[in-house]
């Protein structure tokens, strides 16, 4: 695939991965992107997952058309991109590996090379000329590992953005939900904890004239870049993307679920712009996390369990805490037959989050939803719908 006259796509699609990074369900598969710039000097950007070494090398060979590469630029050492570095070095021992001090430290932890390897260590802001193309390396630590750097090609105005602007899903299948859904799930799952670092990268990118973004996952972005930059700014600044309420619940026998359904219906009747509901025991955990960040308000509904809260709710709150969930409005629903304490427990956990506002009404169900509960849910819906 040709991206510009000199830049070719040489990545691969993975439809066999069961869990990406060991934990993310990827029903549309995954793409491991790699690129090559053909100039006086030839630079390859990153390798691919371990299972696709042969296919990647064959894509590279086809793009090279008999030439040999001069550089392998390693922007990220996570094995979905770095696993074939040794394969590359074995095949093209004369090529220089370009990375920073942290890149090489990690490379020596992942690989045992026979003999010396050709290495070019770069500093933040350093440039590399390929002839016509001038590359600038911009360090982007913790987007998503500490060694990450992105690369700007000022000639074709391309940002090679590493994990940033990536998404779940292979590139050879159409995503029926468009770019944002799986990009959001990917961002909050994988990079969500590192909002300030992503903001720093966006600030550096704001000074560049970018026409094309080449991420390490998902499609190459070449149109309407303002949209992608803006949505990344919203996500990484922890601002809600949409006005709406996520109701995240667990339910053992269906009584808490019934309260959730009543609340969802009331919210819709009262004109809440968007109501999303997730069953924390059954729905995809990364989708639930994504929705929590997407909407401005969230209601947590769970049972008291072993004098604590139901395990799926605890796990959900752990995911949110890890990712610095903040700046949202929260309501609580608890259920308990003899000693309901779930709301108190959730509140204690949430006290450690920043910028949360709690609505006045907390609903306590004792076993099954009562008439008083329905009235309280109505009150809760009013408070959630208030501006
Ligand atoms: Fe796609 Fe952080 O690796």
PDB file of N, CA, C and O in Angstrom, residues 62 73 138 271 278 292 379:
ATOM      1  N   UNK A  62       9.160  -6.806  -0.887  1.00  0.00           N
ATOM      2  CA  UNK A  62       8.412  -6.335  -2.061  1.00  0.00           C
ATOM      3  C   UNK A  62       8.546  -4.814  -2.194  1.00  0.00           C
ATOM      4  O   UNK A  62       8.735  -4.290  -3.293  1.00  0.00           O
ATOM      5  N   UNK A  73      13.934   2.057  12.417  1.00  0.00           N
ATOM      6  CA  UNK A  73      13.594   3.013  13.473  1.00  0.00           C
ATOM      7  C   UNK A  73      12.648   2.324  14.452  1.00  0.00           C
ATOM      8  O   UNK A  73      11.569   1.865  14.056  1.00  0.00           O
ATOM      9  N   UNK A 138      10.605  12.725  18.255  1.00  0.00           N
ATOM     10  CA  UNK A 138       9.991  13.421  19.400  1.00  0.00           C
ATOM     11  C   UNK A 138       9.676  12.365  20.459  1.00  0.00           C
ATOM     12  O   UNK A 138       8.862  11.468  20.218  1.00  0.00           O
ATOM     13  N   UNK A 271     -35.655  12.919  29.206  1.00  0.00           N
ATOM     14  CA  UNK A 271     -34.903  13.616  28.155  1.00  0.00           C
ATOM     15  C   UNK A 271     -33.394  13.578  28.296  1.00  0.00           C
ATOM     16  O   UNK A 271     -32.688  14.387  27.685  1.00  0.00           O
ATOM     17  N   UNK A 278     -24.481  -1.040  31.350  1.00  0.00           N
ATOM     18  CA  UNK A 278     -23.601  -2.208  31.182  1.00  0.00           C
ATOM     19  C   UNK A 278     -23.689  -3.139  32.374  1.00  0.00           C
ATOM     20  O   UNK A 278     -23.795  -2.713  33.525  1.00  0.00           O
ATOM     21  N   UNK A 292     -17.523   4.599  30.603  1.00  0.00           N
ATOM     22  CA  UNK A 292     -17.426   5.413  31.822  1.00  0.00           C
ATOM     23  C   UNK A 292     -16.753   6.744  31.498  1.00  0.00           C
ATOM     24  O   UNK A 292     -17.179   7.809  31.952  1.00  0.00           O
ATOM     25  N   UNK A 379     -36.398  10.414  41.734  1.00  0.00           N
ATOM     26  CA  UNK A 379     -35.647  11.566  42.254  1.00  0.00           C
ATOM     27  C   UNK A 379     -34.214  11.551  41.704  1.00  0.00           C
ATOM     28  O   UNK A 379     -33.683  12.580  41.295  1.00  0.00           O
TER      29      UNK A 379
END
